[in-house]
mmCIF file of C-alpha atoms and ligand atoms in Angstrom:
data_model
loop_
_atom_site.group_PDB
_atom_site.id
_atom_site.type_symbol
_atom_site.label_atom_id
_atom_site.label_comp_id
_atom_site.label_asym_id
_atom_site.label_seq_id
_atom_site.Cartn_x
_atom_site.Cartn_y
_atom_site.Cartn_z
ATOM 1 C CA MET Z 1 -0.209 0.125 -0.089
ATOM 2 C CA LYS Z 2 2.900 2.280 0.916
ATOM 3 C CA GLU Z 3 4.709 1.199 -2.306
ATOM 4 C CA ASP Z 4 1.719 2.283 -3.955
ATOM 5 C CA LEU Z 5 1.416 5.632 -2.881
ATOM 6 C CA GLU Z 6 4.837 6.356 -3.342
ATOM 7 C CA ASN Z 7 4.733 5.123 -7.077
ATOM 8 C CA LYS Z 8 1.556 7.076 -7.389
ATOM 9 C CA ASN Z 9 3.327 10.275 -5.847
ATOM 10 C CA THR Z 10 6.409 10.208 -8.274
ATOM 11 C CA THR Z 11 4.649 8.932 -11.309
ATOM 12 C CA THR Z 12 1.205 10.742 -11.442
ATOM 13 C CA VAL Z 13 2.104 14.046 -9.048
ATOM 14 C CA GLY Z 14 5.493 14.229 -9.432
ATOM 15 C CA LEU Z 15 7.764 13.913 -12.248
ATOM 16 C CA ASN Z 16 7.973 10.545 -13.904
ATOM 17 C CA GLU Z 17 11.622 8.738 -14.652
ATOM 18 C CA GLN Z 18 11.155 9.615 -18.369
ATOM 19 C CA GLU Z 19 10.244 13.139 -17.821
ATOM 20 C CA ARG Z 20 13.405 13.843 -15.311
ATOM 21 C CA THR Z 21 15.659 12.317 -17.732
ATOM 22 C CA ALA Z 22 14.418 14.551 -20.626
ATOM 23 C CA ILE Z 23 14.641 17.440 -18.181
ATOM 24 C CA ASP Z 24 17.918 16.375 -16.974
ATOM 25 C CA HIS Z 25 19.220 16.718 -20.668
ATOM 26 C CA GLU Z 26 17.566 20.167 -20.762
ATOM 27 C CA VAL Z 27 19.426 21.212 -17.771
ATOM 28 C CA SER Z 28 22.814 19.986 -19.179
ATOM 29 C CA LEU Z 29 22.724 22.415 -21.995
ATOM 30 C CA VAL Z 30 22.153 25.660 -19.961
ATOM 31 C CA PRO Z 31 24.178 27.459 -17.358
ATOM 32 C CA TYR Z 32 21.385 26.911 -14.321
ATOM 33 C CA PRO Z 33 18.355 24.881 -14.109
ATOM 34 C CA LYS Z 34 16.047 27.395 -14.089
ATOM 35 C CA ALA Z 35 17.050 28.582 -17.851
ATOM 36 C CA ALA Z 36 15.528 24.929 -18.760
ATOM 37 C CA CYS Z 37 12.019 25.568 -17.326
ATOM 38 C CA ILE Z 38 10.451 26.562 -20.730
ATOM 39 C CA GLU Z 39 11.933 23.307 -21.989
ATOM 40 C CA ALA Z 40 10.719 21.670 -18.986
ATOM 41 C CA LEU Z 41 7.241 22.823 -19.236
ATOM 42 C CA LYS Z 42 6.734 21.494 -22.764
ATOM 43 C CA ILE Z 43 8.398 18.015 -21.972
ATOM 44 C CA VAL Z 44 5.649 17.752 -18.893
ATOM 45 C CA GLN Z 45 2.914 19.359 -21.053
ATOM 46 C CA ASN Z 46 4.000 16.871 -24.428
ATOM 47 C CA ASN Z 47 3.475 13.660 -21.781
ATOM 48 C CA ARG Z 48 0.369 14.872 -20.030
ATOM 49 C CA GLY Z 49 -1.089 16.997 -22.385
ATOM 50 C CA TRP Z 50 -1.330 20.009 -20.163
ATOM 51 C CA ILE Z 51 0.444 21.681 -16.986
ATOM 52 C CA SER Z 52 -1.553 20.910 -13.803
ATOM 53 C CA ASP Z 53 -0.842 22.731 -10.926
ATOM 54 C CA GLU Z 54 0.544 19.449 -8.961
ATOM 55 C CA ALA Z 55 2.809 19.374 -12.299
ATOM 56 C CA LEU Z 56 3.900 22.604 -12.289
ATOM 57 C CA SER Z 57 4.805 22.552 -8.818
ATOM 58 C CA ALA Z 58 6.676 19.472 -9.369
ATOM 59 C CA ILE Z 59 8.811 21.061 -12.080
ATOM 60 C CA ALA Z 60 9.409 24.251 -9.960
ATOM 61 C CA LEU Z 61 10.519 21.994 -7.286
ATOM 62 C CA TYR Z 62 13.029 20.048 -9.415
ATOM 63 C CA LEU Z 63 14.278 23.421 -11.028
ATOM 64 C CA ASN Z 64 14.769 24.761 -7.901
ATOM 65 C CA MET Z 65 12.745 27.818 -8.375
ATOM 66 C CA SER Z 66 9.155 28.777 -6.704
ATOM 67 C CA ALA Z 67 6.066 27.671 -8.234
ATOM 68 C CA ALA Z 68 4.551 31.368 -8.432
ATOM 69 C CA GLU Z 69 7.876 32.032 -10.586
ATOM 70 C CA LEU Z 70 7.055 29.206 -12.992
ATOM 71 C CA ASP Z 71 3.732 29.900 -13.425
ATOM 72 C CA SER Z 72 4.288 33.474 -14.408
ATOM 73 C CA VAL Z 73 6.515 31.746 -17.260
ATOM 74 C CA ALA Z 74 3.797 29.247 -17.986
ATOM 75 C CA THR Z 75 1.292 31.966 -18.481
ATOM 76 C CA PHE Z 76 3.386 34.189 -20.599
ATOM 77 C CA TYR Z 77 3.627 31.598 -23.377
ATOM 78 C CA ASN Z 78 0.128 30.848 -24.955
ATOM 79 C CA LEU Z 79 1.150 27.280 -25.968
ATOM 80 C CA ILE Z 80 1.843 25.888 -22.381
ATOM 81 C CA PHE Z 81 -1.444 24.938 -21.380
ATOM 82 C CA ARG Z 82 -2.496 25.428 -17.925
ATOM 83 C CA LYS Z 83 -5.856 23.614 -18.122
ATOM 84 C CA PRO Z 84 -6.945 20.723 -19.849
ATOM 85 C CA VAL Z 85 -7.084 20.787 -23.694
ATOM 86 C CA GLY Z 86 -8.926 19.068 -26.573
ATOM 87 C CA GLN Z 87 -7.018 16.228 -28.463
ATOM 88 C CA HIS Z 88 -6.384 18.733 -31.446
ATOM 89 C CA ILE Z 89 -5.156 22.334 -30.996
ATOM 90 C CA ILE Z 90 -6.544 25.115 -33.671
ATOM 91 C CA LEU Z 91 -4.080 28.062 -33.995
ATOM 92 C CA LEU Z 92 -6.024 30.700 -35.938
ATOM 93 C CA CYS Z 93 -3.682 33.420 -36.873
ATOM 94 C CA ASP Z 94 -5.319 37.018 -35.930
ATOM 95 C CA SER Z 95 -2.508 39.161 -37.094
ATOM 96 C CA ILE Z 96 -2.821 42.268 -39.610
ATOM 97 C CA SER Z 97 -2.738 39.944 -42.802
ATOM 98 C CA CYS Z 98 -4.818 37.483 -42.144
ATOM 99 C CA TRP Z 99 -7.068 39.908 -40.388
ATOM 100 C CA VAL Z 100 -7.486 41.593 -43.729
ATOM 101 C CA MET Z 101 -7.534 38.726 -45.669
ATOM 102 C CA GLY Z 102 -10.433 37.282 -43.913
ATOM 103 C CA TYR Z 103 -9.603 35.725 -40.385
ATOM 104 C CA ARG Z 104 -12.713 37.073 -39.206
ATOM 105 C CA VAL Z 105 -14.959 34.989 -41.186
ATOM 106 C CA LEU Z 106 -12.692 31.751 -40.540
ATOM 107 C CA TYR Z 107 -13.325 32.687 -36.915
ATOM 108 C CA ASN Z 108 -16.971 32.998 -36.926
ATOM 109 C CA GLU Z 109 -17.255 29.655 -39.246
ATOM 110 C CA LEU Z 110 -15.115 27.844 -36.560
ATOM 111 C CA ASN Z 111 -17.350 29.143 -33.946
ATOM 112 C CA LYS Z 112 -20.348 27.975 -35.766
ATOM 113 C CA GLN Z 113 -18.760 24.394 -36.674
ATOM 114 C CA LEU Z 114 -17.204 23.717 -33.579
ATOM 115 C CA ASN Z 115 -19.472 25.679 -30.983
ATOM 116 C CA ILE Z 116 -16.412 27.337 -29.375
ATOM 117 C CA GLN Z 117 -15.053 30.575 -28.833
ATOM 118 C CA PHE Z 118 -11.070 31.490 -28.338
ATOM 119 C CA GLY Z 119 -9.769 29.566 -25.136
ATOM 120 C CA GLU Z 120 -12.703 26.957 -25.461
ATOM 121 C CA THR Z 121 -12.888 23.338 -26.173
ATOM 122 C CA SER Z 122 -15.556 21.882 -28.151
ATOM 123 C CA PRO Z 123 -17.913 19.652 -26.329
ATOM 124 C CA ASP Z 124 -16.627 16.148 -27.703
ATOM 125 C CA GLY Z 125 -13.144 16.909 -26.278
ATOM 126 C CA MET Z 126 -11.656 17.059 -30.043
ATOM 127 C CA PHE Z 127 -10.483 20.773 -30.562
ATOM 128 C CA THR Z 128 -9.435 23.799 -28.643
ATOM 129 C CA LEU Z 129 -9.332 27.021 -30.624
ATOM 130 C CA LEU Z 130 -6.672 29.550 -29.719
ATOM 131 C CA PRO Z 131 -5.492 33.050 -31.641
ATOM 132 C CA ASN Z 132 -2.016 32.829 -32.617
ATOM 133 C CA ALA Z 133 0.053 35.769 -33.830
ATOM 134 C CA CYS Z 134 1.599 35.876 -37.296
ATOM 135 C CA LEU Z 135 2.169 32.104 -38.430
ATOM 136 C CA GLY Z 136 5.358 33.271 -40.969
ATOM 137 C CA CYS Z 137 2.937 32.680 -44.172
ATOM 138 C CA CYS Z 138 1.408 36.150 -44.569
ATOM 139 C CA ASP Z 139 1.413 35.956 -48.296
ATOM 140 C CA HIS Z 140 -0.768 33.315 -47.919
ATOM 141 C CA ALA Z 141 -3.179 34.402 -45.489
ATOM 142 C CA PRO Z 142 -5.375 33.423 -43.983
ATOM 143 C CA ALA Z 143 -3.731 30.989 -41.853
ATOM 144 C CA MET Z 144 -4.210 28.500 -39.284
ATOM 145 C CA LEU Z 145 -2.241 25.667 -37.325
ATOM 146 C CA ILE Z 146 -3.892 22.503 -36.640
ATOM 147 C CA ASP Z 147 -1.275 20.518 -34.227
ATOM 148 C CA ASP Z 148 1.622 20.627 -36.697
ATOM 149 C CA ASP Z 149 -0.120 21.029 -39.898
ATOM 150 C CA LEU Z 150 -0.178 24.535 -41.762
ATOM 151 C CA TYR Z 151 -3.166 25.621 -43.482
ATOM 152 C CA ARG Z 152 -2.846 28.629 -45.991
ATOM 153 C CA ASP Z 153 -5.227 30.392 -48.414
ATOM 154 C CA ILE Z 154 -7.908 29.245 -46.448
ATOM 155 C CA LYS Z 155 -11.555 29.542 -47.638
ATOM 156 C CA PRO Z 156 -14.351 29.354 -45.093
ATOM 157 C CA ASN Z 157 -16.064 26.640 -47.407
ATOM 158 C CA GLU Z 158 -12.722 24.552 -46.724
ATOM 159 C CA LEU Z 159 -12.782 24.471 -42.848
ATOM 160 C CA GLU Z 160 -15.514 21.393 -43.120
ATOM 161 C CA SER Z 161 -13.277 18.813 -44.783
ATOM 162 C CA ILE Z 162 -10.244 20.222 -42.849
ATOM 163 C CA LEU Z 163 -11.638 19.500 -39.671
ATOM 164 C CA LYS Z 164 -13.052 16.101 -40.787
ATOM 165 C CA LYS Z 165 -9.137 15.115 -41.251
ATOM 166 C CA TYR Z 166 -8.901 15.396 -37.519
ATOM 167 C CA ASN Z 167 -12.372 13.194 -36.536
HETATM 168 S S1 FES K 201 -0.488 37.684 -40.452
HETATM 169 FE FE1 FES K 201 -1.338 35.586 -40.602
HETATM 170 S S2 FES K 201 0.247 34.304 -41.341
HETATM 171 FE FE2 FES K 201 1.144 36.402 -41.063
#
């Protein structure tokens, strides 16, 4: 029983061995542990999907920094998720070129098809919709990223078939 509890504490609440090994590698590349905090957050997020308060505290402890300090880093980066997200992340560019080229129409269409606004996850847990600054393809606006897939020159009537690929 005690052993079960210890296992739970090191795998669910704390950092597991795989996470610690990956973080140790990142720490070895920088002058001091705290400098690896963004990479550490990404490692744990890749493993768990998001950064819970418990995960944040475990990372902070491991890197010898306060949870508040790490939380300020985590909340600064919009790609570090501090609450559960859907299976797929949609990053819709809302910067100037995409704005001019019809971002708002795409946004409204995504609202309609997924029944969510920015910062929300679809009721089926499939998609989380987030705004994103320039995706680096302004000459092919409007653009959006779903997970690692970049979509450019998007027409509103293409959205349905794009989303179907992820269902
Ligand atoms: S403004 Fe949208 S890709 Fe640059």
